[in-house]
Amino acid sequence: MNSTSESPSQVLPADRRVEWIVGVSGGIPAHRPVWKRVTDAPYDADPTGARDSSAAFNRALADMPEHHTLFVPPGTYRLDSGIRWKGRGNHKTLRGAGPGLSKLLFYWGLIEMGPGVPRERTGLDLNARRNGLTIDADLSQDAVKGETHIHLASLPAWVKPGHLYILDQLDDPDLVQSGGSGGSSHPREQTGNGPRGLGQIVLVTSIQQNGPSDFQVNFEIPLYYSFKTAQQAQIAMAGYDAESEAPLSGCGIEDLFMEAKYATGWSKGVSGHFIRMDSCMNCWVKNVEGDNVPSNCHVWASFCYRIEVRDSYFHDSHGYGGGEAYGVALYNVTSASLVENNALKQLHCPLLVCYGASGNVFGYNYVFEGASESVASSLALSTHATHAYMNLWEGNHAVKMLADWYHGSNSHGVLYRNRLLGYEPRDPNDHTPVGLECYCRKWSAIGNVLGVSGFHTIYEKANGEPGSPLDRVIYKLGYRNNFACSQPPYDDLATVDLLRHGNWDAATRSVKWDPAIPDHNLPPSLYLKARPSWFGDLPWPAFGPDVPGLEGKLPAQARLWGDAPPPAFAPPAPVENPPDR
């Protein structure tokens, strides 16, 4: 488990931080015994890749007892219909001999994880199983940020310990706006519950009755935000039927290589993910290489809680249009999850949060060589769609962070000790390390290293002043569209309300501090209590104004390049008329 220290630093005010308790509770299990090899009888998976092994994987996972491992020996395995990890039990591990040895080749399908029964198709189903999203109950009292309980006047039969639920409320339009410049809305709004973009997934741990009309529902992790009865705060099912099903719990995928031999995508009505997690908790992906995703996401998580994606390498896609070539995408209120120590290459949106994802941490990931069919849309770290908030981005090496308005608002994101270049030769537009479009408010940027010396010349564009996608600017703030700066509306600087403290930037070649914050001592981390063992001999923290030379090397970077530097690239050539996204 990862969390903040007991004495949080004063460099980040209390109203802009939470206790980031993230990832698999107690850590990923390390010693689950091997039950069988998937090549053993009666499963007989074919390690030569000559015939379809989908049925072998599915039957073996179903038969395996809990708290065991199904081992995938070295070899190449053909999968014509994928792996349906639904209704096959909890606390199971699928483990290979390593990404270079145990290889899964998908000719159709994906690894689909979640509650319920196995499905015989791969459907579009953007928002998981919506049948539970309309089942809800009003809170009887305001729930205050930092508390670990809510109150109900009566107790529905479907509210039970051990289950996941959504907490949300009707949107405050001063902060939360659905739709954005490109349309779309949150899943609970789509199912007729009103605009409820800001929410949190909670795990109920116990229930106590304090009086005839007062039921106290307790949960594991403190609230990230206050939920008010004046805004019809509610508890709701989290994408599954809590009366008849339970979330998939304690299952993991490890030490495998995955490659798609087919191309698909939203335009074909089929979700082209590699690993899809719906309503999962304490599940993980570890040391997996994903090569050439069918089109959409290497890892897609929806209504999930405390999942962990780590030590992996995701690269390339069959498609690079809108909604395609994503790396790790946390959707639909996914909360308390950890994406750590991964490498991501040749992707459109390598790391992103969407539709209410909250309280998650993206830590120490190495993102490089982004790509997109639209040259104006090659992203790295992305907050996209109503209303992701209180997510921490710490220690990442990437081209840029873009918090956009395309599908709605977001807020309270934290950028801490990242190396954001604002430079990618494959993306000749928007050379901006930190971009916050309109309705992307109350962010904090602390201890980051921003821009490239000799390339970036402008510190900031804001307040609706004329701008160009060709500007070599460190911060671009409040525009409707960072790639088309002439389009209204705009947020002025006061409305954006970006806290900036202790960041080094290449335009001024200096460290700028917020005069209202006297504390200039930046803690090594906002979520790790101590130096992580997986950093090895590399200096930690890797980036910051107090780091010698401003930047070091990440473990994920060292895995790819060793002691050699990454390949050098020529400066990008400008495109005068980039397309709107």
Coordinates of C-alpha atoms in Angstrom, one line a residue:
M1 CA 0.0 0.0 0.0
N2 CA 1.2 3.5 -0.8
S3 CA 0.1 6.6 1.1
T4 CA 1.1 10.0 2.1
S5 CA 3.4 10.6 5.1
E6 CA 1.7 11.3 8.4
S7 CA 2.9 15.0 8.3
P8 CA 1.9 16.3 4.9
S9 CA 4.0 19.2 3.6
Q10 CA 2.7 22.7 3.8
V11 CA 3.7 23.3 0.2
L12 CA 0.3 22.0 -0.8
P13 CA -2.6 23.6 1.0
A14 CA -5.1 21.2 2.7
D15 CA -8.0 22.1 0.3
R16 CA -5.9 20.9 -2.7
R17 CA -4.7 17.6 -1.3
V18 CA -6.1 14.3 -0.1
E19 CA -4.6 11.3 1.6
W20 CA -3.5 9.3 -1.5
I21 CA -4.0 5.7 -0.3
V22 CA -3.7 3.9 -3.6
G23 CA -3.0 0.5 -5.2
V24 CA -3.6 -3.0 -4.1
S25 CA -4.3 -3.1 -0.3
G26 CA -1.4 -4.7 1.4
G27 CA 0.6 -4.9 -1.8
I28 CA 0.5 -7.3 -4.7
P29 CA 0.6 -10.9 -3.5
A30 CA 4.1 -12.3 -4.2
H31 CA 3.9 -16.0 -3.4
R32 CA 0.7 -17.5 -4.6
P33 CA 1.5 -21.2 -5.4
V34 CA 1.2 -22.5 -8.9
W35 CA -1.8 -24.7 -9.3
K36 CA -1.3 -25.9 -12.9
R37 CA 0.3 -24.9 -16.2
V38 CA -2.2 -23.9 -18.8
T39 CA -0.5 -26.5 -21.1
D40 CA -1.4 -29.3 -18.6
A41 CA -4.2 -31.8 -19.3
P42 CA -7.1 -31.4 -19.5
Y43 CA -6.6 -27.8 -20.7
D44 CA -3.8 -28.5 -23.2
A45 CA -3.1 -24.9 -24.4
D46 CA -0.8 -25.0 -27.4
P47 CA 2.5 -23.2 -26.9
T48 CA 3.4 -23.3 -30.6
G49 CA 0.6 -20.9 -31.6
A50 CA -0.7 -23.4 -34.2
R51 CA -4.2 -23.6 -32.8
D52 CA -6.6 -21.5 -30.6
S53 CA -6.0 -21.7 -26.9
S54 CA -8.8 -19.4 -25.7
A55 CA -10.9 -22.3 -24.3
A56 CA -7.9 -23.7 -22.4
F57 CA -7.2 -20.4 -20.6
N58 CA -10.9 -19.8 -19.8
R59 CA -11.5 -23.3 -18.5
A60 CA -8.3 -23.4 -16.4
L61 CA -9.1 -20.0 -14.8
A62 CA -12.6 -21.2 -13.9
D63 CA -11.4 -24.5 -12.4
M64 CA -8.5 -23.0 -10.4
P65 CA -9.1 -22.6 -6.7
E66 CA -8.7 -19.2 -5.1
H67 CA -5.3 -18.0 -3.9
H68 CA -3.4 -19.9 -6.6
T69 CA -1.6 -19.1 -9.8
L70 CA -2.2 -20.4 -13.4
F71 CA 1.2 -20.5 -15.0
V72 CA 1.8 -19.8 -18.7
P73 CA 5.0 -21.6 -19.7
P74 CA 7.3 -20.1 -22.4
G75 CA 5.7 -20.3 -25.8
T76 CA 3.4 -18.4 -28.2
Y77 CA -0.3 -18.9 -27.6
R78 CA -3.0 -18.0 -30.2
L79 CA -6.2 -16.6 -28.8
D80 CA -9.2 -16.3 -31.2
S81 CA -11.8 -15.2 -28.7
G82 CA -9.8 -13.8 -25.8
I83 CA -10.0 -14.5 -22.1
R84 CA -13.3 -13.8 -20.2
W85 CA -12.3 -13.3 -16.6
K86 CA -15.9 -12.9 -15.3
G87 CA -17.7 -15.3 -13.0
R88 CA -14.5 -17.3 -12.6
G89 CA -13.7 -16.5 -8.9
N90 CA -11.5 -14.1 -7.0
H91 CA -7.9 -14.1 -5.7
K92 CA -6.4 -15.7 -8.8
T93 CA -3.2 -14.9 -10.7
L94 CA -2.4 -15.5 -14.4
R95 CA 1.4 -15.4 -14.6
G96 CA 3.9 -16.1 -17.4
A97 CA 7.6 -16.7 -17.4
G98 CA 8.3 -13.1 -18.5
P99 CA 7.3 -10.8 -21.4
G100 CA 10.1 -12.1 -23.5
L101 CA 9.1 -15.8 -23.0
S102 CA 5.3 -16.2 -22.6
K103 CA 3.5 -14.5 -25.5
L104 CA -0.3 -14.1 -26.1
L105 CA -1.3 -13.3 -29.7
F106 CA -4.8 -12.0 -29.9
Y107 CA -6.6 -12.7 -33.2
W108 CA -9.8 -11.4 -31.6
G109 CA -11.0 -10.5 -28.2
L110 CA -9.2 -9.2 -25.1
I111 CA -8.7 -10.0 -21.4
E112 CA -12.0 -8.9 -19.8
M113 CA -12.2 -8.8 -16.0
G114 CA -15.1 -8.0 -13.8
P115 CA -18.2 -9.4 -11.9
G116 CA -21.0 -11.4 -13.5
V117 CA -20.9 -14.2 -16.0
P118 CA -18.6 -14.6 -18.9
R119 CA -19.8 -12.8 -22.0
E120 CA -19.6 -14.4 -25.4
R121 CA -19.0 -11.2 -27.2
T122 CA -16.9 -8.0 -27.0
G123 CA -19.4 -5.2 -27.1
L124 CA -19.1 -1.4 -27.4
D125 CA -20.5 -0.9 -23.8
L126 CA -18.6 2.2 -23.0
N127 CA -19.7 2.5 -19.4
A128 CA -19.6 -1.1 -18.3
R129 CA -22.8 -2.7 -17.1
R130 CA -25.2 0.3 -16.6
N131 CA -28.0 -1.6 -14.9
G132 CA -26.7 -0.6 -11.4
L133 CA -26.2 3.1 -12.1
T134 CA -29.8 4.0 -11.6
I135 CA -30.1 2.3 -8.2
D136 CA -29.3 5.0 -5.6
A137 CA -30.3 6.5 -2.2
D138 CA -30.1 10.0 -0.9
L139 CA -27.7 10.9 1.9
S140 CA -29.5 12.2 5.0
Q141 CA -26.6 14.4 6.2
D142 CA -23.8 16.3 4.4
A143 CA -20.6 14.1 4.1
V144 CA -17.5 16.1 4.8
K145 CA -14.1 15.8 3.1
G146 CA -11.8 13.6 5.2
E147 CA -14.5 11.6 6.8
T148 CA -14.9 7.9 6.4
H149 CA -18.7 7.5 6.7
I150 CA -22.0 8.8 5.4
H151 CA -25.5 8.8 6.9
L152 CA -28.7 7.4 5.4
A153 CA -32.3 7.7 6.8
S154 CA -33.0 4.1 5.8
L155 CA -30.8 1.2 4.7
P156 CA -31.4 -0.2 1.3
A157 CA -30.9 -4.0 1.0
W158 CA -28.3 -3.5 -1.7
V159 CA -25.9 -1.5 0.6
K160 CA -23.7 -4.1 2.2
P161 CA -20.1 -4.4 3.5
G162 CA -17.5 -5.6 1.0
H163 CA -19.1 -3.9 -1.9
L164 CA -18.2 -0.9 -4.1
Y165 CA -20.5 2.1 -4.4
I166 CA -20.4 5.6 -6.1
L167 CA -20.8 8.7 -4.0
D168 CA -21.8 11.7 -6.0
Q169 CA -24.0 14.8 -6.1
L170 CA -25.6 17.1 -8.6
D171 CA -23.0 19.4 -10.2
D172 CA -22.0 22.8 -8.9
P173 CA -21.9 24.7 -12.2
D174 CA -19.2 27.0 -10.9
L175 CA -16.8 24.1 -10.8
V176 CA -18.3 21.1 -12.7
Q177 CA -19.5 21.4 -16.3
S178 CA -20.4 18.4 -18.5
G179 CA -20.4 18.5 -22.3
G180 CA -17.4 20.6 -23.0
S181 CA -16.5 21.7 -26.5
G182 CA -17.0 18.2 -27.9
G183 CA -20.1 17.0 -26.1
S184 CA -20.6 13.9 -24.0
S185 CA -21.7 13.4 -20.3
H186 CA -21.0 11.3 -17.3
P187 CA -22.5 7.8 -17.1
R188 CA -24.9 8.6 -14.3
E189 CA -26.2 11.5 -16.3
Q190 CA -26.6 9.3 -19.3
T191 CA -28.8 7.0 -17.3
G192 CA -31.2 9.7 -16.2
N193 CA -29.8 10.6 -12.8
G194 CA -28.9 14.2 -13.6
P195 CA -25.5 15.8 -14.1
R196 CA -23.2 14.1 -11.5
G197 CA -19.7 14.5 -12.8
L198 CA -17.9 14.6 -9.5
G199 CA -17.8 11.4 -7.5
Q200 CA -15.8 8.8 -5.7
I201 CA -15.8 5.0 -5.5
V202 CA -15.9 3.7 -1.9
L203 CA -15.6 0.3 -0.3
V204 CA -18.1 -0.2 2.5
T205 CA -16.4 -1.8 5.5
S206 CA -19.3 -1.8 8.1
I207 CA -22.7 -0.4 8.9
Q208 CA -24.1 0.7 12.2
Q209 CA -27.5 2.0 13.3
N210 CA -27.4 5.1 15.5
G211 CA -31.1 5.6 15.7
P212 CA -34.5 4.7 14.1
S213 CA -33.7 6.9 11.0
D214 CA -29.9 7.1 11.1
F215 CA -27.8 4.4 9.5
Q216 CA -24.0 5.1 9.4
V217 CA -22.2 3.5 6.4
N218 CA -18.5 3.3 7.0
F219 CA -15.8 2.9 4.3
E220 CA -12.1 2.4 3.9
I221 CA -10.6 5.6 2.5
P222 CA -11.5 9.2 3.5
L223 CA -13.6 11.3 1.3
Y224 CA -11.8 13.4 -1.3
Y225 CA -14.6 16.0 -1.4
S226 CA -17.6 17.1 0.6
F227 CA -21.0 15.8 -0.7
K228 CA -24.0 18.0 0.2
T229 CA -27.6 17.2 0.7
A230 CA -28.5 20.5 -0.9
Q231 CA -27.0 19.0 -4.1
Q232 CA -28.9 15.7 -3.6
A233 CA -25.8 13.8 -2.6
Q234 CA -26.3 10.0 -3.2
I235 CA -24.9 6.6 -2.8
A236 CA -25.3 4.4 -5.9
M237 CA -24.4 1.0 -7.3
A238 CA -21.1 1.0 -9.1
G239 CA -21.9 -0.5 -12.4
Y240 CA -23.0 -4.0 -11.1
D241 CA -25.9 -5.4 -9.2
A242 CA -24.8 -5.4 -5.6
E243 CA -27.7 -7.6 -4.6
S244 CA -26.7 -10.6 -6.8
E245 CA -23.0 -10.0 -7.7
A246 CA -19.8 -8.8 -6.2
P247 CA -16.8 -7.0 -7.6
L248 CA -13.9 -9.0 -9.0
S249 CA -11.3 -8.9 -6.2
G250 CA -7.7 -9.8 -5.8
C251 CA -6.9 -11.0 -9.4
G252 CA -3.8 -10.2 -11.3
I253 CA -2.0 -10.5 -14.7
E254 CA 1.8 -10.8 -14.6
D255 CA 4.9 -11.5 -16.7
L256 CA 3.3 -11.7 -20.1
F257 CA 3.6 -10.3 -23.6
M258 CA 0.4 -9.4 -25.5
E259 CA 0.1 -8.5 -29.2
A260 CA -3.0 -7.9 -31.2
K261 CA -3.1 -9.4 -34.7
Y262 CA -6.3 -7.6 -35.6
A263 CA -7.5 -4.0 -35.8
T264 CA -10.8 -2.7 -34.6
G265 CA -12.2 0.4 -32.8
W266 CA -15.2 2.5 -31.9
S267 CA -16.0 3.1 -35.6
K268 CA -16.6 -0.7 -35.9
G269 CA -18.8 -0.9 -32.8
V270 CA -16.3 -3.0 -30.8
S271 CA -14.0 -1.9 -28.0
G272 CA -10.4 -2.7 -29.0
H273 CA -8.7 -2.9 -25.6
F274 CA -6.1 -5.4 -24.4
I275 CA -7.1 -5.6 -20.7
R276 CA -10.5 -4.3 -19.6
M277 CA -11.4 -4.0 -15.9
D278 CA -15.0 -3.3 -14.9
S279 CA -15.9 -3.0 -11.2
C280 CA -12.7 -4.6 -10.0
M281 CA -11.0 -4.0 -6.7
N282 CA -7.5 -4.9 -5.6
C283 CA -6.7 -6.2 -9.0
W284 CA -3.4 -5.6 -10.9
V285 CA -1.3 -5.7 -14.0
K286 CA 2.4 -6.2 -13.5
N287 CA 5.4 -6.7 -15.8
V288 CA 3.3 -7.0 -18.9
E289 CA 4.3 -5.8 -22.4
G290 CA 1.5 -4.7 -24.7
D291 CA 2.4 -4.4 -28.4
N292 CA 0.0 -2.9 -31.0
V293 CA -3.3 -2.7 -29.1
P294 CA -6.3 -3.3 -31.5
S295 CA -7.1 0.4 -31.3
N296 CA -8.3 1.7 -28.0
C297 CA -6.6 1.1 -24.6
H298 CA -3.9 -1.1 -23.4
V299 CA -5.5 -1.1 -20.0
W300 CA -9.0 0.3 -19.5
A301 CA -10.6 0.6 -16.0
S302 CA -14.2 1.5 -15.3
F303 CA -15.8 1.8 -11.8
C304 CA -12.7 0.3 -10.3
Y305 CA -11.1 0.7 -6.9
R306 CA -7.5 0.2 -5.8
I307 CA -6.3 -1.4 -9.0
E308 CA -2.6 -1.2 -9.8
V309 CA -0.7 -1.1 -13.1
R310 CA 3.0 -1.3 -12.7
D311 CA 6.4 -2.3 -14.1
S312 CA 5.0 -2.7 -17.6
Y313 CA 5.7 -1.5 -21.1
F314 CA 2.8 -0.4 -23.4
H315 CA 3.5 0.7 -27.0
D316 CA 1.9 1.1 -30.4
S317 CA -1.6 0.7 -31.7
H318 CA -3.4 -0.4 -34.9
G319 CA -5.3 3.0 -34.8
Y320 CA -4.4 6.6 -33.9
G321 CA -7.6 8.5 -34.3
G322 CA -9.9 10.0 -31.6
G323 CA -10.3 7.6 -28.7
E324 CA -7.6 5.3 -30.0
A325 CA -3.9 4.5 -29.0
Y326 CA -4.5 5.0 -25.3
G327 CA -2.1 3.5 -22.7
V328 CA -3.6 3.2 -19.2
A329 CA -7.0 4.9 -19.0
L330 CA -8.9 5.3 -15.7
Y331 CA -12.6 5.9 -16.5
N332 CA -16.0 6.2 -14.8
V333 CA -15.2 7.2 -11.2
T334 CA -12.3 4.8 -10.8
S335 CA -10.7 5.7 -7.5
A336 CA -7.6 5.1 -5.3
S337 CA -5.7 3.4 -8.1
L338 CA -2.0 3.4 -8.8
V339 CA -0.2 3.5 -12.2
E340 CA 3.5 3.3 -11.4
N341 CA 6.9 2.6 -13.0
N342 CA 5.7 2.0 -16.5
A343 CA 7.1 2.9 -19.9
L344 CA 4.8 4.0 -22.7
K345 CA 5.7 4.7 -26.3
Q346 CA 4.1 5.6 -29.6
L347 CA 0.6 6.3 -28.2
H348 CA -1.9 9.1 -28.5
C349 CA -2.9 9.4 -24.9
P350 CA -0.5 7.3 -22.8
L351 CA -1.9 8.1 -19.4
L352 CA -5.3 9.6 -18.7
V353 CA -8.2 10.0 -16.3
C354 CA -11.8 10.4 -17.5
Y355 CA -15.4 10.8 -16.2
G356 CA -15.0 11.3 -12.5
A357 CA -11.9 9.3 -11.9
S358 CA -10.6 10.6 -8.5
G359 CA -7.9 10.1 -5.9
N360 CA -5.6 8.2 -8.2
V361 CA -1.8 8.4 -8.5
F362 CA 0.4 8.2 -11.7
G363 CA 3.9 7.9 -10.4
Y364 CA 7.3 7.6 -12.0
N365 CA 6.2 6.6 -15.5
Y366 CA 8.4 7.2 -18.5
V367 CA 6.4 8.4 -21.6
F368 CA 8.1 9.1 -24.9
E369 CA 7.6 9.3 -28.7
G370 CA 3.9 10.1 -28.7
A371 CA 1.9 9.7 -31.8
S372 CA -1.5 10.7 -33.3
E373 CA -3.2 10.9 -36.7
S374 CA -4.0 14.5 -35.8
V375 CA -0.6 16.2 -35.3
A376 CA -2.3 18.7 -32.9
S377 CA -3.4 15.9 -30.5
S378 CA -0.3 14.0 -29.4
L379 CA -0.7 14.0 -25.6
A380 CA 1.2 12.4 -22.7
L381 CA -0.6 13.0 -19.4
S382 CA -4.2 13.8 -19.9
T383 CA -7.3 14.7 -17.9
H384 CA -10.3 14.3 -20.2
A385 CA -14.0 14.3 -19.5
T386 CA -16.3 15.4 -16.6
H387 CA -15.1 15.5 -13.8
A388 CA -11.8 14.0 -12.8
Y389 CA -10.3 15.5 -9.7
M390 CA -7.8 15.1 -6.9
N391 CA -5.5 13.0 -9.0
L392 CA -1.7 13.1 -8.4
W393 CA 0.9 13.1 -11.1
E394 CA 4.3 12.6 -9.5
G395 CA 7.7 12.0 -10.8
N396 CA 6.8 11.3 -14.4
H397 CA 8.9 12.0 -17.5
A398 CA 6.6 13.1 -20.4
V399 CA 6.1 15.6 -23.1
K400 CA 3.2 17.5 -21.4
M401 CA 0.2 17.6 -19.2
L402 CA -3.0 18.7 -20.9
A403 CA -6.2 19.1 -18.9
D404 CA -8.8 19.7 -21.5
W405 CA -12.3 20.9 -21.9
Y406 CA -13.2 18.7 -24.8
H407 CA -15.7 16.4 -22.9
G408 CA -16.1 18.7 -19.8
S409 CA -14.4 20.0 -16.7
N410 CA -11.9 18.8 -14.2
S411 CA -10.2 20.2 -11.1
H412 CA -7.8 19.8 -8.2
G413 CA -5.1 17.9 -10.1
V414 CA -1.6 18.0 -8.7
L415 CA 1.6 18.0 -10.7
Y416 CA 4.5 17.2 -8.4
R417 CA 8.2 16.7 -9.3
N418 CA 7.6 15.8 -13.0
R419 CA 9.9 16.4 -16.0
L420 CA 7.6 17.8 -18.7
L421 CA 9.5 18.7 -21.8
G422 CA 6.9 20.5 -23.9
Y423 CA 8.8 19.1 -26.9
E424 CA 8.0 16.2 -29.2
P425 CA 9.3 16.2 -32.8
R426 CA 6.4 14.0 -33.9
D427 CA 3.9 16.7 -32.6
P428 CA 4.8 20.0 -34.3
N429 CA 2.1 21.9 -32.4
D430 CA 1.3 22.9 -28.8
H431 CA 4.8 22.9 -27.4
T432 CA 3.3 23.5 -23.9
P433 CA 4.5 21.5 -20.9
V434 CA 1.5 22.5 -18.8
G435 CA -1.8 23.3 -20.5
L436 CA -5.1 23.9 -18.6
E437 CA -8.0 24.7 -20.8
C438 CA -11.1 26.5 -19.5
Y439 CA -13.0 24.8 -16.7
C440 CA -9.8 23.0 -15.7
R441 CA -9.5 24.8 -12.3
K442 CA -7.7 24.7 -9.0
W443 CA -4.7 22.7 -10.2
S444 CA -1.4 22.7 -8.4
A445 CA 2.1 22.5 -10.0
I446 CA 4.9 22.1 -7.5
G447 CA 8.6 21.2 -7.9
N448 CA 8.4 20.4 -11.6
V449 CA 11.1 20.9 -14.3
L450 CA 9.4 22.4 -17.3
G451 CA 10.5 23.0 -20.9
V452 CA 13.7 22.7 -22.9
S453 CA 16.5 25.3 -22.7
G454 CA 17.0 27.2 -25.9
F455 CA 13.6 26.1 -27.2
H456 CA 11.0 27.6 -24.9
T457 CA 10.9 31.4 -24.9
I458 CA 7.5 32.4 -23.3
Y459 CA 6.6 31.8 -19.7
E460 CA 2.8 32.1 -20.0
K461 CA -0.2 32.7 -22.3
A462 CA -3.4 33.4 -20.5
N463 CA -6.4 35.7 -20.0
G464 CA -7.6 35.1 -23.6
E465 CA -4.6 36.9 -25.1
P466 CA -3.9 35.9 -28.7
G467 CA -2.0 32.7 -29.0
S468 CA -0.8 30.2 -31.5
P469 CA -0.3 26.4 -31.4
L470 CA 3.2 27.2 -32.5
D471 CA 4.0 29.2 -29.3
R472 CA 6.9 27.8 -27.3
V473 CA 5.2 28.6 -24.0
I474 CA 5.6 26.9 -20.6
Y475 CA 2.0 27.5 -19.4
K476 CA -1.1 27.9 -21.5
L477 CA -4.0 28.6 -19.3
G478 CA -7.8 29.0 -19.7
Y479 CA -8.3 28.6 -23.5
R480 CA -11.2 26.7 -24.9
N481 CA -8.7 24.7 -27.1
N482 CA -5.0 24.8 -26.7
F483 CA -4.6 24.0 -30.4
A484 CA -6.9 26.7 -31.6
C485 CA -6.4 29.6 -29.2
S486 CA -8.7 32.1 -30.9
Q487 CA -11.9 30.2 -29.9
P488 CA -13.8 31.5 -26.9
P489 CA -14.7 31.0 -24.1
Y490 CA -11.8 31.7 -21.8
D491 CA -11.0 31.5 -18.1
D492 CA -8.9 34.3 -16.8
L493 CA -6.0 33.6 -14.4
A494 CA -8.0 34.2 -11.3
T495 CA -10.6 31.7 -12.4
V496 CA -8.1 29.1 -13.5
D497 CA -6.6 29.4 -10.0
L498 CA -3.4 27.5 -10.7
L499 CA -1.1 27.2 -7.7
R500 CA 2.6 27.4 -8.9
H501 CA 5.4 26.8 -6.4
G502 CA 9.0 25.8 -6.8
N503 CA 8.9 25.0 -10.5
W504 CA 12.0 25.5 -12.7
D505 CA 11.2 26.6 -16.3
A506 CA 13.3 26.9 -19.4
A507 CA 11.8 30.2 -20.5
T508 CA 13.0 32.2 -17.5
R509 CA 15.7 29.6 -16.5
S510 CA 14.8 30.1 -12.9
V511 CA 12.8 28.6 -10.1
K512 CA 9.6 30.5 -9.2
W513 CA 8.0 30.3 -5.8
D514 CA 4.6 31.4 -4.6
P515 CA 5.2 34.3 -2.2
A516 CA 2.2 33.2 -0.2
I517 CA 3.9 29.9 0.7
P518 CA 6.9 30.4 2.9
D519 CA 7.9 26.7 2.9
H520 CA 10.5 26.0 0.2
N521 CA 11.4 22.5 1.4
L522 CA 9.9 20.1 -1.0
P523 CA 9.3 16.6 0.4
P524 CA 10.5 13.8 -1.8
S525 CA 7.0 12.5 -2.4
L526 CA 3.4 13.3 -1.7
Y527 CA 2.3 9.7 -1.5
L528 CA 5.3 7.5 -0.7
K529 CA 6.4 7.3 2.9
A530 CA 10.0 6.3 2.0
R531 CA 12.4 5.7 -0.9
P532 CA 10.9 2.9 -3.1
S533 CA 13.1 -0.2 -3.3
W534 CA 12.4 -0.5 -7.0
F535 CA 14.4 2.7 -7.6
G536 CA 17.5 0.6 -7.1
D537 CA 20.7 2.7 -7.1
L538 CA 19.1 5.6 -9.0
P539 CA 18.9 8.9 -7.2
W540 CA 15.4 9.6 -5.7
P541 CA 13.6 11.9 -6.2
A542 CA 14.4 12.0 -9.9
F543 CA 13.3 15.5 -10.7
G544 CA 13.0 18.9 -9.1
P545 CA 14.7 22.2 -8.4
D546 CA 16.6 20.6 -5.6
V547 CA 17.9 17.7 -7.7
P548 CA 21.5 18.1 -9.0
G549 CA 21.2 19.0 -12.7
L550 CA 17.4 19.3 -12.2
E551 CA 16.8 15.8 -13.5
G552 CA 17.9 12.2 -13.1
K553 CA 16.7 8.9 -14.6
L554 CA 13.6 6.8 -13.9
P555 CA 13.8 3.0 -13.4
A556 CA 11.4 2.6 -16.4
Q557 CA 13.7 4.7 -18.5
A558 CA 16.7 2.7 -17.4
R559 CA 15.0 -0.6 -18.3
L560 CA 14.8 0.6 -21.9
W561 CA 18.0 2.6 -22.4
G562 CA 20.3 1.4 -19.7
D563 CA 23.2 3.8 -19.3
A564 CA 22.8 5.2 -22.8
P565 CA 20.7 8.4 -23.3
P566 CA 17.5 8.2 -25.4
P567 CA 17.9 8.8 -29.1
A568 CA 18.3 12.5 -30.0
F569 CA 15.6 14.0 -32.3
A570 CA 15.6 17.1 -34.5
P571 CA 13.4 20.0 -33.5
P572 CA 9.9 19.7 -34.8
A573 CA 8.8 21.4 -38.0
P574 CA 5.7 23.7 -37.5
V575 CA 2.4 23.1 -39.1
E576 CA 0.6 26.5 -39.7
N577 CA -3.0 25.3 -39.7
P578 CA -3.5 22.4 -37.2
P579 CA -6.9 20.7 -37.1
D580 CA -9.3 21.2 -34.3
R581 CA -9.7 18.1 -32.3

